[in-house]
């Protein structure tokens, strides 16, 4: 008797239309990641113009990735149901309109509100891009390359954000950094319906409004607690918010486990390769954004570079990140992902160590080399971790898996500014020696931020102003060194996770 075996069709290979569609999908990827860091270089100008407090300044930076991260799982699940391309186009329209509002904000509070709305629409954009790739590129080798391009865009966007900001701030005011969304999203709105095929879960479960609320309630209070501790120190408010976030998180997990078709299959986190990749993703972005947070201010407010010159310092790092992300696609054919990720994370740790040891004495050259090394290392880790995450789920659940990947990215961005930025702010305040002759309000303004101290200095007598400037810059350098030491610890933790959780992961 002859035994018949079913013939499995080879995965369809992508053609020109799919690769052109990838180029179109890179527009929102670049934009959303640029918006995460473009504010870093615009921050001094915003601080001098709108005069936000230290807490409001941190919130202006953090509210966008905070809301984005809180809604990503919800939007990923929604895209699986209503159509990923449809949700992408809705998000693009809202993001462009809200960017105009941010550009013309006349107060710190108005800018904060606009950033919040950008987070809402950004959350509608991001899960769709990666999940659409899952359907467009069925061949694993092609999909790995597409994901590498996507990850490169995501990570490089974070790096070129300050470059874009520096160029724009050289020729226009800070509002221009938000207006770039309009020309970047218009081609998407025109070309995506033609080049990007719609995809959705063919048998979706019902929407889960309670789960959506719980997912936001898990993240927002927890991150607020971290931010509050960074600015005001530990107190009952911080403890209460942390407890609320943990309680909501436990309730969310129980709800997801009890539902036959949850919006997020939390059982995926029992798979070491999936959970480990998510954590490495988070820690890598935390390190990258944390470095950018103080590097941009150091270059402008301590070294004295213009926004454009400070941005150009980051160009070698951007190039290094792109090259490393694309090169690792070839290297993973010969070496295991864990080996390559360990090498990349080790490179990032060495970069942070150099900044920590040199402090303010290393000069601009050290900062160029350090950022290039860290960016290359993060590019390697991001590319491989995203590939492992998206490969762990079936195509129907691509939206939810993409949302997890991007949530890790956004939480990492929030924690980079909250934890590392908070450490920098706390060290600055404790090391600042306020000169004699300042009244209480002036002393408080000097302690808030370095930008506040430098804005105050010209209004004081010459000797007092010079003493305040020198003391504030020295305190900021001390904070930068301690923050860099924290970055070394983060990368060491990421290496441990990689070696333990991903040692058996294969390409």
Coordinates of C-alpha atoms in Angstrom, one line a residue:
X1 CA 0.0 0.0 0.0
X2 CA 1.3 3.5 -0.8
X3 CA 1.0 6.0 2.0
X4 CA 0.0 9.4 0.8
X5 CA 1.4 12.4 2.6
X6 CA -0.1 15.9 2.3
X7 CA 2.0 18.3 0.3
X8 CA 2.6 21.5 2.2
X9 CA 2.8 24.5 0.0
X10 CA 5.8 26.7 0.3
X11 CA 5.2 30.1 1.9
X12 CA 4.4 32.7 -0.7
X13 CA 7.3 35.0 -1.3
X14 CA 6.8 38.7 -1.2
X15 CA 7.1 40.7 -4.4
X16 CA 7.6 44.4 -5.3
X17 CA 4.2 45.4 -3.9
X18 CA 4.9 44.0 -0.4
X19 CA 8.4 45.7 -0.3
X20 CA 6.9 49.0 -1.4
X21 CA 4.2 48.5 1.3
X22 CA 7.0 48.0 3.8
X23 CA 8.5 51.4 2.8
X24 CA 5.1 53.0 3.4
X25 CA 4.7 51.3 6.8
X26 CA 8.1 52.7 7.8
X27 CA 6.7 56.2 7.9
X28 CA 4.5 55.8 11.0
X29 CA 7.3 53.7 12.6
X30 CA 9.8 56.4 12.1
X31 CA 7.4 59.1 13.2
X32 CA 6.2 57.5 16.4
X33 CA 9.8 56.7 17.5
X34 CA 11.0 60.1 16.5
X35 CA 8.3 61.6 18.7
X36 CA 9.7 59.6 21.6
X37 CA 13.1 61.4 21.5
X38 CA 12.7 64.5 19.4
X39 CA 11.5 66.3 22.5
X40 CA 14.9 65.6 24.1
X41 CA 16.6 68.3 22.0
X42 CA 13.6 70.6 22.0
X43 CA 13.3 70.4 25.8
X44 CA 15.7 73.2 26.6
X45 CA 13.9 75.5 24.2
X46 CA 10.5 74.5 25.6
X47 CA 11.8 74.9 29.2
X48 CA 12.9 78.4 28.5
X49 CA 9.7 79.4 26.6
X50 CA 6.9 77.7 28.6
X51 CA 8.8 77.5 32.0
X52 CA 7.4 74.1 33.1
X53 CA 8.2 72.8 36.6
X54 CA 10.5 69.8 36.8
X55 CA 7.5 67.5 37.3
X56 CA 5.5 69.0 34.4
X57 CA 8.7 68.9 32.2
X58 CA 9.0 65.1 32.9
X59 CA 5.3 64.6 32.2
X60 CA 5.5 66.4 28.9
X61 CA 8.2 63.9 27.9
X62 CA 6.6 60.8 29.5
X63 CA 2.9 61.2 29.0
X64 CA 3.1 60.3 25.3
X65 CA 4.9 57.0 25.7
X66 CA 2.9 56.3 28.9
X67 CA -0.5 56.6 27.2
X68 CA 0.9 54.9 24.1
X69 CA 2.1 51.9 26.1
X70 CA -1.1 51.7 28.1
X71 CA -3.3 51.5 25.0
X72 CA -1.1 49.3 22.7
X73 CA -2.6 46.0 23.8
X74 CA -6.1 47.4 23.5
X75 CA -5.3 48.8 20.0
X76 CA -3.6 45.6 18.9
X77 CA -6.6 43.6 19.9
X78 CA -8.9 46.1 18.2
X79 CA -6.9 46.0 15.0
X80 CA -7.1 42.2 14.9
X81 CA -10.9 42.6 14.9
X82 CA -11.8 45.7 12.8
X83 CA -8.8 45.5 10.4
X84 CA -5.2 46.5 11.0
X85 CA -5.0 48.7 7.9
X86 CA -8.2 50.5 8.8
X87 CA -7.0 51.3 12.3
X88 CA -3.7 52.4 10.9
X89 CA -5.4 55.0 8.8
X90 CA -7.6 56.2 11.6
X91 CA -4.6 56.6 13.8
X92 CA -2.6 58.5 11.1
X93 CA -5.4 61.0 10.6
X94 CA -5.7 61.8 14.3
X95 CA -2.0 61.9 14.9
X96 CA -1.5 64.5 12.1
X97 CA -4.3 66.7 13.4
X98 CA -3.1 66.6 17.0
X99 CA 0.5 67.3 16.0
X100 CA -0.7 70.7 14.7
X101 CA -2.3 71.4 18.1
X102 CA 1.0 70.5 19.9
X103 CA 3.0 72.8 17.6
X104 CA 1.0 75.8 18.5
X105 CA 0.6 75.2 22.3
X106 CA 0.9 78.4 24.3
X107 CA 1.3 76.8 27.8
X108 CA 3.0 73.8 29.3
X109 CA -0.4 72.4 30.2
X110 CA -1.7 72.7 26.6
X111 CA 1.4 70.9 25.3
X112 CA 1.0 68.2 27.9
X113 CA -2.6 67.6 26.8
X114 CA -1.6 67.5 23.1
X115 CA 1.1 65.0 24.0
X116 CA -1.5 62.8 25.7
X117 CA -3.7 62.8 22.6
X118 CA -0.7 62.0 20.5
X119 CA -0.2 58.9 22.7
X120 CA -3.8 57.8 22.0
X121 CA -3.5 58.0 18.2
X122 CA 0.1 56.7 18.3
X123 CA -1.2 53.6 20.0
X124 CA -3.6 53.1 17.0
X125 CA -0.7 53.3 14.6
X126 CA 2.0 51.1 16.1
X127 CA 0.5 47.6 16.5
X128 CA -0.8 47.7 13.0
X129 CA 2.6 48.1 11.4
X130 CA 4.3 45.1 12.8
X131 CA 1.2 42.9 12.6
X132 CA 0.6 43.8 8.9
X133 CA 4.2 42.6 8.2
X134 CA 3.3 39.2 9.6
X135 CA 0.8 38.8 6.8
X136 CA 2.7 40.5 4.0
X137 CA 5.8 38.4 4.4
X138 CA 5.0 34.7 4.8
X139 CA 8.5 33.5 4.0
X140 CA 10.6 33.3 7.2
X141 CA 13.8 34.7 5.7
X142 CA 12.0 37.5 4.0
X143 CA 10.0 38.3 7.2
X144 CA 13.2 38.4 9.3
X145 CA 14.6 40.9 6.9
X146 CA 11.4 43.0 7.0
X147 CA 11.3 42.9 10.8
X148 CA 15.0 44.0 10.8
X149 CA 14.1 46.9 8.7
X150 CA 11.1 47.6 10.9
X151 CA 13.2 47.4 14.1
X152 CA 15.9 49.5 12.5
X153 CA 13.3 52.2 11.7
X154 CA 11.9 52.0 15.2
X155 CA 15.3 52.2 16.9
X156 CA 16.9 54.6 14.4
X157 CA 13.8 56.9 14.6
X158 CA 14.6 57.2 18.3
X159 CA 18.2 58.1 17.5
X160 CA 17.4 60.5 14.6
X161 CA 14.7 62.3 16.5
X162 CA 17.2 64.6 18.2
X163 CA 18.9 65.2 14.8
X164 CA 15.7 66.2 13.2
X165 CA 14.9 68.3 16.2
X166 CA 18.3 70.0 16.1
X167 CA 18.0 70.9 12.4
X168 CA 14.5 72.2 12.9
X169 CA 15.4 74.2 16.0
X170 CA 18.2 75.8 14.0
X171 CA 15.7 77.4 11.6
X172 CA 12.4 77.5 13.5
X173 CA 11.0 77.4 17.0
X174 CA 10.3 74.3 19.0
X175 CA 6.8 73.8 17.6
X176 CA 8.3 72.7 14.3
X177 CA 9.3 69.4 15.8
X178 CA 5.7 68.4 16.0
X179 CA 4.7 69.7 12.5
X180 CA 6.9 67.0 10.8
X181 CA 4.1 64.5 11.4
X182 CA 2.0 66.1 8.7
X183 CA 4.3 65.5 5.6
X184 CA 5.3 62.1 7.0
X185 CA 1.7 60.8 7.3
X186 CA 0.1 62.2 4.2
X187 CA 1.9 59.7 1.9
X188 CA 0.8 56.9 4.2
X189 CA -2.9 58.0 3.9
X190 CA -2.6 58.1 0.1
X191 CA -0.5 54.9 -0.6
X192 CA -1.4 52.5 2.2
X193 CA -4.8 51.6 0.7
X194 CA -3.1 50.7 -2.6
X195 CA 0.1 48.9 -1.4
X196 CA -0.8 47.4 2.0
X197 CA -3.3 44.5 2.1
X198 CA -5.9 44.5 4.8
X199 CA -5.7 41.8 7.4
X200 CA -7.6 40.8 10.5
X201 CA -8.2 37.8 12.7
X202 CA -10.7 35.6 10.8
X203 CA -12.4 34.4 14.0
X204 CA -12.0 37.1 16.6
X205 CA -13.4 36.9 20.0
X206 CA -15.6 39.7 21.4
X207 CA -14.2 43.0 22.5
X208 CA -13.3 43.2 26.2
X209 CA -13.9 46.7 27.5
X210 CA -13.1 45.6 31.1
X211 CA -9.8 44.1 30.0
X212 CA -9.0 47.3 28.1
X213 CA -9.6 49.4 31.2
X214 CA -7.5 47.0 33.3
X215 CA -4.6 47.1 30.9
X216 CA -4.4 50.9 31.2
X217 CA -5.0 50.8 34.9
X218 CA -2.1 48.4 35.3
X219 CA 0.5 50.6 33.6
X220 CA -0.5 54.2 34.4
X221 CA -0.5 54.1 38.2
X222 CA 2.7 52.1 38.3
X223 CA 4.7 54.4 36.1
X224 CA 3.2 57.4 37.9
X225 CA 4.6 56.0 41.1
X226 CA 8.0 55.7 39.6
X227 CA 7.9 59.2 38.3
X228 CA 6.6 60.6 41.6
X229 CA 9.4 59.0 43.5
X230 CA 11.9 60.4 41.1
X231 CA 10.6 63.9 41.6
X232 CA 9.3 64.0 45.1
X233 CA 10.7 60.9 46.8
X234 CA 8.8 58.0 48.2
X235 CA 5.5 58.8 50.0
X236 CA 2.0 57.4 50.5
X237 CA 0.8 58.7 47.1
X238 CA 3.6 56.7 45.3
X239 CA 2.9 53.6 47.4
X240 CA -0.8 53.8 46.7
X241 CA -0.4 54.2 43.0
X242 CA 2.1 51.3 42.9
X243 CA -0.4 49.1 44.8
X244 CA -3.2 50.1 42.4
X245 CA -1.1 49.2 39.4
X246 CA -0.2 45.8 40.8
X247 CA -3.8 45.1 41.8
X248 CA -5.1 46.0 38.3
X249 CA -2.3 43.8 36.8
X250 CA -3.3 40.8 38.8
X251 CA -6.9 41.3 37.9
X252 CA -6.0 41.6 34.2
X253 CA -4.0 38.4 34.3
X254 CA -6.9 36.5 36.0
X255 CA -9.3 37.9 33.4
X256 CA -7.2 36.9 30.4
X257 CA -6.7 33.4 31.8
X258 CA -10.4 33.0 32.3
X259 CA -11.6 34.1 28.8
X260 CA -11.6 31.6 25.9
X261 CA -10.4 34.3 23.5
X262 CA -8.6 36.9 25.5
X263 CA -7.3 40.1 23.9
X264 CA -3.9 39.0 25.1
X265 CA -2.8 35.4 25.7
X266 CA -0.8 35.9 28.9
X267 CA 0.3 32.2 28.7
X268 CA 2.8 33.4 26.1
X269 CA 4.8 34.8 29.0
X270 CA 5.5 31.3 30.3
X271 CA 7.5 30.7 27.1
X272 CA 11.1 31.7 28.0
X273 CA 12.0 32.9 24.6
X274 CA 9.0 35.2 24.4
X275 CA 9.2 36.6 27.9
X276 CA 12.9 37.0 27.8
X277 CA 12.8 38.8 24.4
X278 CA 10.2 41.2 25.8
X279 CA 12.3 42.0 28.8
X280 CA 15.5 42.5 26.8
X281 CA 13.5 44.7 24.5
X282 CA 12.3 46.9 27.4
X283 CA 15.8 47.1 29.0
X284 CA 17.5 48.0 25.8
X285 CA 15.2 50.9 25.0
X286 CA 15.3 52.1 28.6
X287 CA 19.1 52.4 28.2
X288 CA 18.9 54.1 24.8
X289 CA 16.3 56.7 25.8
X290 CA 17.9 57.2 29.2
X291 CA 21.2 58.1 27.5
X292 CA 19.5 60.4 25.1
X293 CA 17.7 62.2 27.9
X294 CA 20.8 63.5 29.6
X295 CA 23.1 63.5 26.5
X296 CA 21.0 66.0 24.7
X297 CA 20.9 68.4 27.7
X298 CA 24.6 67.9 28.4
X299 CA 25.7 68.8 24.9
X300 CA 23.6 72.0 24.8
X301 CA 23.6 73.2 28.4
X302 CA 27.1 72.0 29.6
X303 CA 29.2 71.8 26.5
X304 CA 27.5 74.7 24.9
X305 CA 26.7 73.3 21.5
X306 CA 23.8 74.6 19.4
X307 CA 20.9 72.3 18.9
X308 CA 22.1 71.5 15.3
X309 CA 25.7 70.8 16.4
X310 CA 24.5 68.7 19.3
X311 CA 22.2 66.7 17.0
X312 CA 25.0 66.1 14.5
X313 CA 27.0 64.4 17.4
X314 CA 24.4 61.6 17.2
X315 CA 24.7 61.0 13.5
X316 CA 27.4 58.3 13.8
X317 CA 25.3 56.5 16.4
X318 CA 22.3 56.4 14.0
X319 CA 24.5 55.0 11.2
X320 CA 25.9 52.4 13.6
X321 CA 22.5 51.4 14.7
X322 CA 21.2 50.9 11.1
X323 CA 24.3 48.9 10.1
X324 CA 24.3 46.7 13.1
X325 CA 20.6 45.9 12.8
X326 CA 20.9 44.9 9.2
X327 CA 24.2 43.0 9.7
X328 CA 22.8 40.9 12.5
X329 CA 20.2 39.4 10.0
X330 CA 23.2 37.7 8.2
X331 CA 25.1 36.8 11.4
X332 CA 22.1 35.0 12.9
X333 CA 22.4 32.3 10.3
X334 CA 25.7 31.3 11.9
X335 CA 25.3 32.2 15.6
X336 CA 22.5 31.8 18.0
X337 CA 20.4 34.9 18.8
X338 CA 21.5 34.7 22.5
X339 CA 25.1 34.9 21.5
X340 CA 24.6 37.9 19.3
X341 CA 22.3 39.7 21.8
X342 CA 24.9 39.2 24.5
X343 CA 27.5 40.8 22.4
X344 CA 25.3 43.7 21.6
X345 CA 24.3 44.3 25.2
X346 CA 27.9 44.0 26.3
X347 CA 28.8 46.7 23.8
X348 CA 26.1 48.9 25.2
X349 CA 27.3 48.3 28.8
X350 CA 30.8 49.3 27.8
X351 CA 29.5 52.5 26.3
X352 CA 27.7 53.5 29.5
X353 CA 30.8 52.5 31.6
X354 CA 32.9 54.9 29.6
X355 CA 30.6 57.8 30.3
X356 CA 30.4 56.9 34.0
X357 CA 34.2 56.8 34.4
X358 CA 35.0 59.8 32.3
X359 CA 32.2 62.0 33.7
X360 CA 32.5 65.5 32.2
X361 CA 36.2 65.1 31.3
X362 CA 35.8 62.9 28.3
X363 CA 34.7 65.6 25.9
X364 CA 32.5 65.4 22.8
X365 CA 34.6 62.6 21.2
X366 CA 33.9 60.2 24.0
X367 CA 30.2 61.0 23.8
X368 CA 30.2 60.3 20.1
X369 CA 31.9 57.0 20.5
X370 CA 29.8 56.0 23.5
X371 CA 26.5 56.8 21.8
X372 CA 27.6 54.9 18.6
X373 CA 28.5 51.8 20.6
X374 CA 25.3 51.9 22.6
X375 CA 23.2 52.5 19.6
X376 CA 24.8 49.6 17.7
X377 CA 24.3 47.3 20.7
X378 CA 20.7 48.2 21.1
X379 CA 20.1 47.8 17.4
X380 CA 21.3 44.2 17.6
X381 CA 19.2 43.4 20.6
X382 CA 16.0 45.1 19.2
X383 CA 16.2 43.4 15.9
X384 CA 16.5 39.9 17.3
X385 CA 14.1 40.3 20.2
X386 CA 11.3 41.6 17.9
X387 CA 11.9 38.7 15.5
X388 CA 11.6 36.2 18.3
X389 CA 8.5 37.8 19.7
X390 CA 6.6 37.9 16.4
X391 CA 7.6 34.4 15.4
X392 CA 6.2 32.9 18.6
X393 CA 2.5 33.5 17.7
X394 CA 0.3 32.4 14.8
X395 CA -0.7 35.1 12.2
X396 CA -4.2 35.6 13.7
X397 CA -2.6 36.8 16.9
X398 CA 0.0 39.0 15.3
X399 CA -1.6 42.2 16.5
X400 CA -1.5 41.2 20.1
X401 CA 2.1 40.0 19.9
X402 CA 3.1 43.2 18.1
X403 CA 1.4 45.2 20.8
X404 CA 3.4 43.4 23.5
X405 CA 6.6 44.2 21.6
X406 CA 5.8 47.8 21.3
X407 CA 4.5 48.0 24.8
X408 CA 7.9 46.9 26.0
X409 CA 9.5 49.6 23.8
X410 CA 7.2 52.3 25.2
X411 CA 7.5 51.2 28.8
X412 CA 11.3 51.2 28.3
X413 CA 11.1 54.7 27.0
X414 CA 9.0 55.8 30.0
X415 CA 11.3 54.1 32.4
X416 CA 14.4 55.5 30.7
X417 CA 13.3 59.1 31.4
X418 CA 11.6 58.3 34.7
X419 CA 14.2 56.1 36.4
X420 CA 17.4 57.3 34.8
X421 CA 16.1 60.9 34.3
X422 CA 14.8 60.9 37.9
X423 CA 18.2 59.7 39.1
X424 CA 19.8 62.5 37.2
X425 CA 17.4 65.1 38.6
X426 CA 17.8 63.9 42.2
X427 CA 21.6 63.9 41.9
X428 CA 21.5 67.4 40.4
X429 CA 19.4 68.8 43.2
X430 CA 21.5 67.2 45.9
X431 CA 24.9 68.3 44.4
X432 CA 23.9 71.8 43.5
X433 CA 25.5 74.5 45.7
X434 CA 23.3 77.6 45.5
X435 CA 25.3 80.8 45.8
X436 CA 24.6 83.2 48.6
X437 CA 22.3 86.1 47.7
X438 CA 19.5 84.2 46.1
X439 CA 16.0 84.4 47.6
X440 CA 13.9 81.3 48.3
X441 CA 12.0 81.5 44.9
X442 CA 15.3 81.9 43.0
X443 CA 16.9 79.0 44.8
X444 CA 13.9 76.8 44.1
X445 CA 14.0 77.7 40.4
X446 CA 17.7 76.9 40.3
X447 CA 17.2 73.5 41.9
X448 CA 14.3 72.5 39.6
X449 CA 16.4 71.9 36.4
X450 CA 19.7 72.9 34.8
X451 CA 17.8 74.9 32.2
X452 CA 16.1 76.8 35.0
X453 CA 19.4 77.6 36.7
X454 CA 20.9 78.8 33.4
X455 CA 17.9 81.0 32.6
X456 CA 18.1 82.6 36.1
X457 CA 21.9 83.2 36.0
X458 CA 21.8 86.3 33.6
X459 CA 19.3 88.0 35.9
X460 CA 21.7 87.9 38.8
X461 CA 24.8 90.0 39.6
X462 CA 27.7 88.9 37.4
X463 CA 29.7 87.0 40.1
X464 CA 26.6 85.3 41.5
X465 CA 25.4 84.3 38.1
X466 CA 28.8 82.9 37.1
X467 CA 28.9 80.9 40.4
X468 CA 25.4 79.5 39.8
X469 CA 26.2 78.5 36.3
X470 CA 29.4 76.7 37.3
X471 CA 27.7 74.9 40.2
X472 CA 24.7 73.9 38.2
X473 CA 26.8 72.5 35.3
X474 CA 29.0 70.6 37.7
X475 CA 26.0 69.1 39.5
X476 CA 24.6 68.0 36.2
X477 CA 27.8 66.3 35.2
X478 CA 27.8 64.5 38.6
X479 CA 24.3 63.3 37.9
X480 CA 25.2 62.2 34.4
X481 CA 28.0 60.0 35.7
X482 CA 25.8 58.3 38.3
X483 CA 23.0 57.9 35.7
X484 CA 25.5 56.2 33.4
X485 CA 26.5 53.8 36.2
X486 CA 22.8 52.9 36.4
X487 CA 22.9 52.2 32.7
X488 CA 25.7 49.7 33.2
X489 CA 23.5 47.9 35.7
X490 CA 20.6 47.7 33.3
X491 CA 22.7 46.2 30.6
X492 CA 24.2 43.7 32.9
X493 CA 20.7 42.6 33.9
X494 CA 19.7 42.3 30.2
X495 CA 22.7 40.1 29.6
X496 CA 21.7 37.8 32.5
X497 CA 18.2 37.5 31.1
X498 CA 19.5 36.8 27.6
X499 CA 21.8 34.0 28.8
X500 CA 19.2 32.4 31.0
X501 CA 15.9 32.8 29.0
X502 CA 17.2 32.8 25.4
X503 CA 20.0 30.3 25.4
X504 CA 17.9 27.7 23.6
X505 CA 16.1 30.2 21.2
X506 CA 16.9 29.5 17.6
X507 CA 16.7 31.7 14.5

